[in-house]
Every structure is written in structure tokens, then in C-alpha cells.
Coordinates of C-alpha atoms in Angstrom, one line a residue:
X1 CA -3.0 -3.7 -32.4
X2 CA -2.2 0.3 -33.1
X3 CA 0.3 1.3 -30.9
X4 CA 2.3 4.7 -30.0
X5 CA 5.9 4.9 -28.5
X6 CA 6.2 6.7 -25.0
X7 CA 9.4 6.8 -23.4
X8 CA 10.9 7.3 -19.9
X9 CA 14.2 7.2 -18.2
X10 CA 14.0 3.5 -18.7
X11 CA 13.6 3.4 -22.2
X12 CA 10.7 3.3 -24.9
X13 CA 7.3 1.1 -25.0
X14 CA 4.7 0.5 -27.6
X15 CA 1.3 1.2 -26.0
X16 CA -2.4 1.2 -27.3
X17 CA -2.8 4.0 -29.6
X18 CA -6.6 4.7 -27.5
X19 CA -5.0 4.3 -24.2
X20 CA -5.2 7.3 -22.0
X21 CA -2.1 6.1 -19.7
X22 CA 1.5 6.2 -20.9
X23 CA 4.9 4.7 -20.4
X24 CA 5.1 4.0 -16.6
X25 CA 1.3 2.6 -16.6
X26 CA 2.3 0.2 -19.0
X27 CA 5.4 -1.0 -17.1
X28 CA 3.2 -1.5 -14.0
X29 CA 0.8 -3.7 -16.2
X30 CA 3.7 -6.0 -17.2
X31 CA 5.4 -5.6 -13.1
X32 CA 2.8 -6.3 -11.3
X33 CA 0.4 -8.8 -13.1
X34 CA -0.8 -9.9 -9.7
X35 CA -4.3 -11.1 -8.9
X36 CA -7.6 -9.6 -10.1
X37 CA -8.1 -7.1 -7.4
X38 CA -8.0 -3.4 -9.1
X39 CA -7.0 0.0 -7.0
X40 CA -10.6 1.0 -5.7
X41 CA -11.7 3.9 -8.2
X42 CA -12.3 5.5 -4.9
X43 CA -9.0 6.6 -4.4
X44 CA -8.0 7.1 -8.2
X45 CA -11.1 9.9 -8.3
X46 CA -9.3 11.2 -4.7
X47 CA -6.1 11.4 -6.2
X48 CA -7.9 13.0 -9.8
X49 CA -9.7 15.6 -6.7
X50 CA -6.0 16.1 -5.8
X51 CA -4.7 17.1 -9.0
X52 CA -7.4 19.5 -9.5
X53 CA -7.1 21.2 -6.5
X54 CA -2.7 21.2 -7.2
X55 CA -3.3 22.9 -10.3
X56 CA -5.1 25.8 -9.0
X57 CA -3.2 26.1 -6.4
X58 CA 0.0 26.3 -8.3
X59 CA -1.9 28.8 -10.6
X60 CA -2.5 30.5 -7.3
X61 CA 1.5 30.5 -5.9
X62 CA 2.6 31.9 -9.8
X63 CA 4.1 28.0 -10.0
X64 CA 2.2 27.3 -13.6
X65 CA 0.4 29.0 -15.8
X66 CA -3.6 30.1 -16.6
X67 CA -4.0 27.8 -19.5
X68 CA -1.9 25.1 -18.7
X69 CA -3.7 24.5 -14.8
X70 CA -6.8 25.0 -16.4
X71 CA -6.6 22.0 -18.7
X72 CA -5.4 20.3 -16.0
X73 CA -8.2 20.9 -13.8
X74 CA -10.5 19.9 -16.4
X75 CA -9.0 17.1 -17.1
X76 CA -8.7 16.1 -13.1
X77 CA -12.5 16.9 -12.7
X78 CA -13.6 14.4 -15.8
X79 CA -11.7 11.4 -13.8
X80 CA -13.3 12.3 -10.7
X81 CA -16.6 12.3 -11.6
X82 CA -15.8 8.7 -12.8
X83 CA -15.9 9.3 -16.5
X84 CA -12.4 7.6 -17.4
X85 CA -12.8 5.2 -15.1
X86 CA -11.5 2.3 -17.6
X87 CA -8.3 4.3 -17.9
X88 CA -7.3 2.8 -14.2
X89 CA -6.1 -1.0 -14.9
X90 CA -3.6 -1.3 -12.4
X91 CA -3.7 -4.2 -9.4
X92 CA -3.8 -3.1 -6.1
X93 CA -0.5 -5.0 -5.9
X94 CA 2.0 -2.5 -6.5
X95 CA 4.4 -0.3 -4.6
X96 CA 3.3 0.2 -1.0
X97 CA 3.4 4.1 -1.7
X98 CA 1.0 3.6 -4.3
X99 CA 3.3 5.2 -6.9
X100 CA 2.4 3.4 -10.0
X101 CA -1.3 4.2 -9.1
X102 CA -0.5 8.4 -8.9
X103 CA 1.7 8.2 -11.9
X104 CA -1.4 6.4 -13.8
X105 CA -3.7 9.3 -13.0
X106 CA -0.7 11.7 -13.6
X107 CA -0.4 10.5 -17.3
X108 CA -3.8 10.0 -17.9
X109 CA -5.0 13.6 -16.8
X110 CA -1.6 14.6 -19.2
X111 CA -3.3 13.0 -22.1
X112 CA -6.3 14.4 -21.6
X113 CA -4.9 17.8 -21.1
X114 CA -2.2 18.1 -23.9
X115 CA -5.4 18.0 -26.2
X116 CA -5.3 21.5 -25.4
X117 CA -1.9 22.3 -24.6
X118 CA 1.5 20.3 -23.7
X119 CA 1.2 19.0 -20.6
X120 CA 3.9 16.6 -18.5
X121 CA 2.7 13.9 -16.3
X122 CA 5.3 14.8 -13.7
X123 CA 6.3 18.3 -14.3
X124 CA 3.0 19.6 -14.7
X125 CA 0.3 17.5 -13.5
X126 CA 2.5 16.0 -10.2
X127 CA 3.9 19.7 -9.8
X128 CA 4.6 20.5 -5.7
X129 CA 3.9 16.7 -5.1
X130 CA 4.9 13.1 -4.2
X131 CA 3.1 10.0 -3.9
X132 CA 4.4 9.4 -0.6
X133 CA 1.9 12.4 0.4
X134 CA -0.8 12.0 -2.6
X135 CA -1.7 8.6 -1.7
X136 CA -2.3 9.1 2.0
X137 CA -4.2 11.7 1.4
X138 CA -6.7 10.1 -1.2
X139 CA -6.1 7.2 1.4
X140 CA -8.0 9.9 3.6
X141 CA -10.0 11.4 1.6
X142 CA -11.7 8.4 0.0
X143 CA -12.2 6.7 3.6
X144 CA -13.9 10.0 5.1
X145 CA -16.3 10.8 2.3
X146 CA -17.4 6.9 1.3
X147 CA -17.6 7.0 5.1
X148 CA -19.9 9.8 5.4
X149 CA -21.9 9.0 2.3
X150 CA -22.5 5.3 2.9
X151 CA -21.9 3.6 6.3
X152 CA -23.2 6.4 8.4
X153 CA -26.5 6.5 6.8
X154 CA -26.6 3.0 6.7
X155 CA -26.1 2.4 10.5
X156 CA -28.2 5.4 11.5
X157 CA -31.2 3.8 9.0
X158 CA -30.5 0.4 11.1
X159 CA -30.1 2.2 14.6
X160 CA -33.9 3.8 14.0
X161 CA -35.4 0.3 12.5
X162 CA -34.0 -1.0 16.0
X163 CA -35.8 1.5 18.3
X164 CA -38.9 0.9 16.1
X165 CA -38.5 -2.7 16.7
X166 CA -37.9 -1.7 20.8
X167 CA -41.3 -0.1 21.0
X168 CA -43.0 -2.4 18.9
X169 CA -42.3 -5.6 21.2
X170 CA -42.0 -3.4 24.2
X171 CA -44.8 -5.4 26.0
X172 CA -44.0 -9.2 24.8
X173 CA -42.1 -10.9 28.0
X174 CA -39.4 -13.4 27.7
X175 CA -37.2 -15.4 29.3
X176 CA -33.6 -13.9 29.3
X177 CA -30.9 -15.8 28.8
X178 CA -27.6 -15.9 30.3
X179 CA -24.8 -18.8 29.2
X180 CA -27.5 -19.5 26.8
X181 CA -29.2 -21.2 29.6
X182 CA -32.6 -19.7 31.4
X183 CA -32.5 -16.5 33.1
X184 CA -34.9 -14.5 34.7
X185 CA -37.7 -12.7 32.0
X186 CA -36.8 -9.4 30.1
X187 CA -38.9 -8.0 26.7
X188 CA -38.5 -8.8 23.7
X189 CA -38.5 -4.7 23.6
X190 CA -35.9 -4.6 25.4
X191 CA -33.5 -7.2 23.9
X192 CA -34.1 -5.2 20.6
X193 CA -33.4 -1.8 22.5
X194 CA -29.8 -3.3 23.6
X195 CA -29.0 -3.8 20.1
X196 CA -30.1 -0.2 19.1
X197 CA -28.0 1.2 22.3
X198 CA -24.9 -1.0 20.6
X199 CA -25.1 0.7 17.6
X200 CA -25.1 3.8 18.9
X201 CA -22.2 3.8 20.6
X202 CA -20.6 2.2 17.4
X203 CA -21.6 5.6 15.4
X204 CA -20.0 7.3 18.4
X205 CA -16.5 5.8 17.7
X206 CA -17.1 6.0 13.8
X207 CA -17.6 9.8 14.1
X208 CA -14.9 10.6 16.9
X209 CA -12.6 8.7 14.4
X210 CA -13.1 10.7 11.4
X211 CA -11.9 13.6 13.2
X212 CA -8.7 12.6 12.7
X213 CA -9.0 11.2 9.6
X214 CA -9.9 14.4 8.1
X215 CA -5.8 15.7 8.6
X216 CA -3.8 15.0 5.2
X217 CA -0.4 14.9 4.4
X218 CA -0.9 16.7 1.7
X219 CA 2.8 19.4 1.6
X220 CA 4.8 17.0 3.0
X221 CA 6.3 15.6 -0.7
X222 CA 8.6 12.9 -0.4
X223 CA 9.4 12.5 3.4
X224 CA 7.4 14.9 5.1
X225 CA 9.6 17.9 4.5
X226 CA 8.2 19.7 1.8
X227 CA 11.3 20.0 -0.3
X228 CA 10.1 21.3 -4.5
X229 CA 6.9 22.6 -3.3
X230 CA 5.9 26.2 -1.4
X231 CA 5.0 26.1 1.9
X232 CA 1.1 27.4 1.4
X233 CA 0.7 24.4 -1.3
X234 CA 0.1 22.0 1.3
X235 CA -2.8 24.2 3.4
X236 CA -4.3 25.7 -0.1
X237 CA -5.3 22.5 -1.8
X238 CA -6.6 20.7 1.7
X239 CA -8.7 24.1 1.5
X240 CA -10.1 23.6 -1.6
X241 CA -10.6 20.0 -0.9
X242 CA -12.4 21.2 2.0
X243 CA -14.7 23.2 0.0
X244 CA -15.3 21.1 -2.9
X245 CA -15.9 17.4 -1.1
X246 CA -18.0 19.5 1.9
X247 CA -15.5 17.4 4.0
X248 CA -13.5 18.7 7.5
X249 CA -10.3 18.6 5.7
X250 CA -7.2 20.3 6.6
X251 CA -3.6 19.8 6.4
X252 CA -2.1 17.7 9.5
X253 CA -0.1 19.0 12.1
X254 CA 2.8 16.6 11.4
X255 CA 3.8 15.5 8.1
X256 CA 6.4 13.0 9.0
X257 CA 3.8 11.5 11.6
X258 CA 0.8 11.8 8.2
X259 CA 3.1 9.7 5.7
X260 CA 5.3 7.4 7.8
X261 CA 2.2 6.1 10.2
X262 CA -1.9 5.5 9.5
X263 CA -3.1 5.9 12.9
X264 CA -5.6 7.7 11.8
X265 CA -7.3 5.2 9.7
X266 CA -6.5 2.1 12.0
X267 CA -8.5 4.0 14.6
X268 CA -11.2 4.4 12.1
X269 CA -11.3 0.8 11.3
X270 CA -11.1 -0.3 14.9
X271 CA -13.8 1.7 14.9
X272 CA -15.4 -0.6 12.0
X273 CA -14.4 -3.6 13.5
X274 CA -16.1 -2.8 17.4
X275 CA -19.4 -2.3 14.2
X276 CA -18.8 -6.3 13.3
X277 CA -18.7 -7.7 16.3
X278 CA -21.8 -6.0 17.6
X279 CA -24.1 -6.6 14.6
X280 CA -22.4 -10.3 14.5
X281 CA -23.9 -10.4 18.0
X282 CA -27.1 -9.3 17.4
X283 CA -27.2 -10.8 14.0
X284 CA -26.6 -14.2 16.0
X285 CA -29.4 -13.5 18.7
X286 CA -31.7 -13.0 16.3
X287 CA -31.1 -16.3 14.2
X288 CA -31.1 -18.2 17.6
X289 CA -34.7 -16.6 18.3
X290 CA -35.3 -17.5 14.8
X291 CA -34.3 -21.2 14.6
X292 CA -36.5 -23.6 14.1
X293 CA -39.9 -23.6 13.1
X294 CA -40.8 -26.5 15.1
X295 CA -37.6 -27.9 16.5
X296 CA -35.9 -24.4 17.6
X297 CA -36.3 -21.4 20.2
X298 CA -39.3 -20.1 18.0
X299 CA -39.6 -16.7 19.4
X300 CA -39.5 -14.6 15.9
X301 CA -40.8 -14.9 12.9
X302 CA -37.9 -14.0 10.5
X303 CA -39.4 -13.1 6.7
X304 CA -39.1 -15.6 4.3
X305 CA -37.6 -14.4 1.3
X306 CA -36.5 -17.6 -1.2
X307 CA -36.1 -21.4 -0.9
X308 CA -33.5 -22.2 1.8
X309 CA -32.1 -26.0 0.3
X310 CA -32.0 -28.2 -3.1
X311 CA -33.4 -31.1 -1.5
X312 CA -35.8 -30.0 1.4
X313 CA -38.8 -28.7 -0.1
X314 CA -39.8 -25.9 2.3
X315 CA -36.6 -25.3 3.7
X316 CA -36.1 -21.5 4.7
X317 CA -32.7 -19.9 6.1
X318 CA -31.9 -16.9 7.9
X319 CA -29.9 -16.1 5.1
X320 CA -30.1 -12.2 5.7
X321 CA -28.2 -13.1 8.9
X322 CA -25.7 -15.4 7.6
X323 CA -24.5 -12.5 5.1
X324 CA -24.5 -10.0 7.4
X325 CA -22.6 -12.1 9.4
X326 CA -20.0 -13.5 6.3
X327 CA -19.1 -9.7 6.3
X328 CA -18.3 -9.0 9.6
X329 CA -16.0 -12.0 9.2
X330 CA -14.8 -11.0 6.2
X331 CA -14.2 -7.0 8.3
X332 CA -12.7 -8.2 11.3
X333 CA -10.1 -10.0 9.2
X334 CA -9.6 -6.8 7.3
X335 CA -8.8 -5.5 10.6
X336 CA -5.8 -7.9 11.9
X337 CA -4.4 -6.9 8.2
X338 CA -4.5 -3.5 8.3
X339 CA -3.0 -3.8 12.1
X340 CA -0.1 -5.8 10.4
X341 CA 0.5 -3.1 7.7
X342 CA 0.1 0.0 9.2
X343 CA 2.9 -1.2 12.0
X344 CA 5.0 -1.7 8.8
X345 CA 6.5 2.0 8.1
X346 CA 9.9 1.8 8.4
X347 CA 11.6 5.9 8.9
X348 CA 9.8 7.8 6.8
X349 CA 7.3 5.9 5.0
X350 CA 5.0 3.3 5.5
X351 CA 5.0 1.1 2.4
X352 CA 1.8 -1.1 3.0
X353 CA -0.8 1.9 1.6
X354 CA -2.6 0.2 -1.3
X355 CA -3.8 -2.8 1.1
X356 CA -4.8 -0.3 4.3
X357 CA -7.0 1.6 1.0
X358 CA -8.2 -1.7 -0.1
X359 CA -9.2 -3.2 3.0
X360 CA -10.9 0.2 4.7
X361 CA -13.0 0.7 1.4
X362 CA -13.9 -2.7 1.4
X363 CA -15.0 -2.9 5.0
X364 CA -16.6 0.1 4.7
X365 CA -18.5 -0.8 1.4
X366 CA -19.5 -4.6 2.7
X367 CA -20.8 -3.0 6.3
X368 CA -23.2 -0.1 4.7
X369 CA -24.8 -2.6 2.2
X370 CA -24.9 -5.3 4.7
X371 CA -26.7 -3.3 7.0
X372 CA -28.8 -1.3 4.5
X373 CA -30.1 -5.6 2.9
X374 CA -30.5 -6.7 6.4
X375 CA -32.5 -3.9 7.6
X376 CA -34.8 -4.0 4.4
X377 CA -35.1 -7.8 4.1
X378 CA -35.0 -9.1 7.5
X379 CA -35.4 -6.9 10.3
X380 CA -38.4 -4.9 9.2
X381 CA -39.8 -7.7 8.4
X382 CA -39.8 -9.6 11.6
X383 CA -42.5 -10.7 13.6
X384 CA -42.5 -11.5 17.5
X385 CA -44.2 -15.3 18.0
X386 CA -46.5 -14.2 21.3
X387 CA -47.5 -17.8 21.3
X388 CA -43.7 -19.7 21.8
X389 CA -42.2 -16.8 23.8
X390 CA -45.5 -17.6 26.1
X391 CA -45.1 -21.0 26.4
X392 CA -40.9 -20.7 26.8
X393 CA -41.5 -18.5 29.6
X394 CA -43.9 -20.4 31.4
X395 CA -41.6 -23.7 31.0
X396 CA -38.7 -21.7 32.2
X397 CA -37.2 -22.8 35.7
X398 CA -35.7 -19.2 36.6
X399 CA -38.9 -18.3 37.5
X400 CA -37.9 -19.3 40.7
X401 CA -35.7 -16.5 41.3
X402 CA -38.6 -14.3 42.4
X403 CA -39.4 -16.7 45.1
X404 CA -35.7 -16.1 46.8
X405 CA -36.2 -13.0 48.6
X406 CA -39.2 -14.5 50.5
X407 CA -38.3 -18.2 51.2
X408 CA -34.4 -17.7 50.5
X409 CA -32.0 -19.4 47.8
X410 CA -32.0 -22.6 48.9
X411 CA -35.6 -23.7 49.4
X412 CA -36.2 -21.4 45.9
X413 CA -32.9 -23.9 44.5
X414 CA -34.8 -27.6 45.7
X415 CA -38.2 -26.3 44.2
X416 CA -36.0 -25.6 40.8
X417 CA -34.2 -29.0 41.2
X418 CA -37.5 -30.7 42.3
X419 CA -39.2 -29.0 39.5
X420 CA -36.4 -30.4 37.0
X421 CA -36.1 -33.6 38.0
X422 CA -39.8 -34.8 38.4
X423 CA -40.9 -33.0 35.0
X424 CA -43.6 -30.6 36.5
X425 CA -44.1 -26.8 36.9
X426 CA -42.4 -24.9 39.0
X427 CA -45.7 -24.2 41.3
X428 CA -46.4 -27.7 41.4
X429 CA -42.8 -28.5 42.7
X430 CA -43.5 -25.5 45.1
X431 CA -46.8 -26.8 46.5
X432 CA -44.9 -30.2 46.6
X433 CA -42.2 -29.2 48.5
X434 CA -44.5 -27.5 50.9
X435 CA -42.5 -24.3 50.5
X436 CA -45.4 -22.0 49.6
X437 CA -48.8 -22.1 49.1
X438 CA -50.8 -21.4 46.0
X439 CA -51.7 -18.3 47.0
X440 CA -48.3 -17.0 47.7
X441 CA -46.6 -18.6 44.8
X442 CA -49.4 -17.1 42.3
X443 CA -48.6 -13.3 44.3
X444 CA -44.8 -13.6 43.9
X445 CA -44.2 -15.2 40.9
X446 CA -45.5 -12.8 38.1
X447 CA -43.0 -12.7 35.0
X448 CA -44.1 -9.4 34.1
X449 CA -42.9 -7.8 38.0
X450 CA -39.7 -9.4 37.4
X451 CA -38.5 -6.3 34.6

């Protein structure tokens, strides 16, 4: 292999003649060989966003000159629009600032750059900066934009398939269930309109989240006190960051409080997580309704999109279902772990960043395209079986409850118990029991006045 020397304070390194990063890349690659899981290229092309907006700043504040932050900027803007993206090898498994990570982008954009004219990873390119307030702020960045671009369009998208759904089986009566035993009827309508109502106020915690997701600690440097940068560094780029992404992004009130804690985002992914456990709940209502064909509840119709087993022919699966409801698995255990990190900064830093970054993107990324494949291969798809939720509702013994208010609980209990017990209807254990006549009985039991 070609190689090229590169030295830092620890010493000199041969590295890939074609590689964009440099010396402290490289000793990253050898440190921290650890798994297979890569920084998301979400927060490298925040942290690329960064440097852009640094160098024009810097131009701004007389702290670097024309042609120098201009290749800079250039450079920044060809990793953020995801054209270097190879250039970013390094595991997620680092140094909880997520140092080796802005040093990467630091020398790659420096390569880039000195095409043009000499340009020093940390002089230059990290000038008026530290990780410790880079990487939250890509940490923020990344989260509020992949936020805004992909789960919020995703849940609104299932939210409306919902309501659809609501008016669609607004008129096809049930039995409710309660303990998973009988209960008194509802619609199918409105069983589908809960769900819709959950996600809504989901959204509603997603978006008052954000709000303070969109303060960075962009200023602070290394411990929140802005020492070797200016004082309007920190406001300018989260202004230009504002601007550019389209984003409500500004500079947070506390630095110290920005770097050393992630409130912010474990709010936001609380907010994710109350999303899991109400699409694992309707997710799981709708698979019970589902189950069968013949030996289940029957009620819906779920599509049928491939062959469910290897060895029963005509097996079909809820499978939609069962990944939606892998990932809100998979997001409520991303949840305990951020909880665990983000309680893990110690004075002025919390070093737990990378896996707070790794785990919100991933949640984020698994909830907007399991939402986005269940809504398009399941839920629009299903149909309401008028027949079965008939015939479940006429079986069901809670029926009875409309007889109460005119015969009282306890003769309405022995005609359910009678009912049980000998096998018949609940109007033949009425008529029976002498309790009420047919007349009455037909009068007061009506499943669709019990709404």
C-alpha cells in the first residue's frame, strides 16, 4: 500500500496515500477497533454544517482570513451534502466527547482545503472550538432535523391513515374488551379513533420536546466557558445554522448546563419512547383482532403480503405487526440506555455522547420507517370482518349489562351465570330465569344503544 507520513504531538504514522483523514484518524482506527457500529453520518455532516458555519463566522470576527474560510467552507459543505461520506471510518466506540469523531472531520475538511491553500485541522478548521461543544451540538442538530424530516411525517401520515380507518368502521359494533375478557360493545370506529387520539398526543410531546432541543452549546469550548473563542462566535454560527438547516436554532442559555447534561434530548426520547409503547399497543390490538383465521378473534382482515412458515403451506403472519413491534422493543431499550448515560456527566462534561447520538438516531430512524411500512403494508390494507364481529357480539355475555338499570345487578348477574353455565343465549337464560319477558329483553338489550 502507498502511504504518506503525518505527524502529531505523539509521533509520525504511515497512512493511505488516498485517505482524506490524517494522523489522529488513523490512531482512532488502531484505539478503538471496537464492533462494527460506525458514528451515524448524521452527525459527521452536523459537525461538517458546523465547520462551515465556524469559518464564516471567524471570517466575520477578523479571526481568519477570506481565502483561507472560504476553502474551508467549501470543503465543510462537500461532507455535508454526504459526498465524502467513506472518509468517516471511525466506531462509535470512542471517547465519550466524541473527540476522535470532530478531529476526523477536522482533518478531512483540512485535506480537502489545503488543495487550495494550507489549512490546519486544528488551528484553522477547529478555530474558536472544542469537541466538548461541537459534538453536542451536532448531537442536537442531527436529532432535530432527522426528527423533523422523518418521524414527524411519518406519525402524522399514520395519525391520518387512523382517522380514515375511524370513519371507515365507524358503524361496525363490537364487543369491547376489558382484562381481555367481554365487555360491553363499542365500534370498531372507535377502537381505531383511540389509537389515532394516542398518536396525537405522542406528536404533542415530540414537538414540545424539540423546543429545547433546538438550544446548542455551541461557544462554550471546552467546559462551558468560552475560553480561545469571541463571545459573538457562539450566537453567529447557531445563526447561520439557523438559516441554513431552516431549523429553530439558537445558542442555549447555559453552556455549562448544554455540555455537562443532555436533558434536552432524554426528554426528546422519552418522548419517543411514550411513541413505542403506544404503537406496541395498538400494534398488539390489532394482531389480537387479527389472529386466527378460523381458530382466533377474527374481527379484521389483516393483508396478506408473503408466506408466513416453511412447513405450513398457507400460513400467513401479522408480520407488519411483529416488526413494528421488534422496534419499539428495540426503542424502549434505547431509552433505559440513554437514561444510564446521560446521568453519567461528571463536573463539566458528560462523556457518554457517541451512544445518546447513536441510540436517538437509531430510534428515530427504526420509528419513522416502521411506521411509514406498517401504515402502507398493513393498516391501509385492513379490512373489518362484519360477519365474526357479528356473531362475537351476539355470543357475548356483557350484553347483560344493559338489563341492570331495569332488573338491577344481581338478577342481570344469575341470567349471565345461568346463561354461562347452561350454554344458551343470554335471552333464553332471561326468559328462563323468568326475569323479563321477550318483549322487554328485545327493548333493552340493543348493542348498538349501548355506545
Amino acid at each position: 500500500m502507498t502511504t504518506r507520513t503525518e505527524t502529531d504531538s505523539f509521533g509520525s504514522l504511515e497512512i493511505p496515500v488516498d485517505a482524506l483523514w490524517g494522523v489522529q484518524t488513523a490512531r482512532s482506527l488502531h484505539f478503538f477497533a471496537i464492533g462494527s457500529q460506525r458514528m451515524p453520518l448524521e452527525i459527521v455532516h452536523a459537525l461538517a454544517l458546523i465547520k462551515w458555519a465556524a469559518a464564516q463566522v471567524n471570517l466575520q470576527l477578523q479571526r481568519m482570513d477570506a481565502a483561507k474560510a472560504q476553502a474551508i467552507a467549501d470543503a465543510a459543505l462537500q461532507i455535508a451534502e454526504g459526498r465524502h461520506d467513506d472518509a468517516f471510518p471511525l466506531s462509535v466506540w470512542q471517547t465519550g466527547s466524541g473527540t476522535q469523531t470532530n478531529m476526523n472531520v477536522n482533518e478531512v475538511i483540512a485535506r480537502i482545503a489545503s488543495a487550495r491553500i494550507t489549512v490546519h485541522p486544528n488551528d484553522d478548521v477547529n478555530r474558536g472550538q472544542s469537541s466538548n461543544d461541537v459534538f453536542p451540538t451536532a448531537m442536537h442538530m442531527a436529532a432535530l432535523e432527522q426528527t423533523h424530516i422523518r418521524l414527524l411525517p411519518a406519525l402524522s401520515a399514520l395519525h391520518q391513515e387512523l382517522l380514515i380507518k375511524a370513519v371507515e368502521f365507524k358503524d361496525m359494533v363490537k364487543i369491547g374488551r376489558t382484562h381481555m375478557q367481554d365487555a360491553t360493545p363499542v365500534t370498531l370506529g372507535q377502537e381505531f379513533g383511540g389509537y389515532a387520539a394516542q398518536l396525537a398526543l405522542c406528536e404533542e410531546a415530540v414537538r414540545h420536546a424539540l423546543g429545547a432541543v433546538g438550544k446548542l452549546a455551541i461557544g462554550g469550548t471546552a467546559v462551558g466557558t468560552g475560553i480561545n473563542t469571541h463571545a459573538e462566535f457562539g450566537p453567529r454560527v447557531a445563526a447561520l445554522l439557523a438559516e441554513k438547516m431552516q431549523l429553530p436554532l439558537t445558542q442555549a442559555d447555559n453552556l455549562f448546563a448544554a455540555m455537562a447534561g443532555h436533558e434536552a434530548l432524554v426528554a426528546l426520547h422519552g418522548s419517543l419512547r411514550m411513541l413505542a409503547i403506544a404503537l406496541n399497543k395498538m400494534a398488539n390490538d390489532i394482531r389480537l383482532m387479527g389472529s386466527g383465521p378460523r381458530a382466533g378473534l377474527g374481527e379484521l382482515l389483516l393483508p396478506q403480503n408473503e408466506a408466513g412458515s416453511s412447513i405450513m403451506p398457507g400460513k400467513v403472519n401479522p408480520t407488519q405487526i411483529e416488526a413494528l413491534t421488534m422496534v419499539c422493543a428495540q426503542v424502549m431499550g434505547h431509552d433505559v440506555a440513554i437514561g444510564m448515560a446521560a446521568a453519567q456527566g461528571q463536573f463539566e462534561l458528560n462523556v457518554y455522547k457517541p451512544l445518546i447520538a447513536l441510540n436517538m438516531l437509531d430510534s428515530i430512524r427504526l420509528l419513522s420507517d416502521a411506521m411509514q411500512s406498517f401504515r402502507q403494508h398493513c393498516l391501509m390494507g385492513i379490512r373489518a370482518n362484519a360477519v365474526q364481529l357479528e356473531r362475537n357480539l351476539q355470543s357475548s355475555l356483557m350484553l347483560v349489562t344493559a338489563l341492570a338499570p331495569h332488573i338491577g345487578y344481581d338478577k342481570a348477574a344469575r341470567i349471565a351465570r345461568h346463561a354461562q353455565q347452561q350454554g344458551t343465549s343470554l335471552r333464553e337464560a332471561a326468559l328462563a330465569l323468568g326475569h323479563v319477558t321477550a318483549q322487554e329483553f328485545d327493548a333493552w338489550v340493543r348493542p348498538e344503544d349501548m355506545l
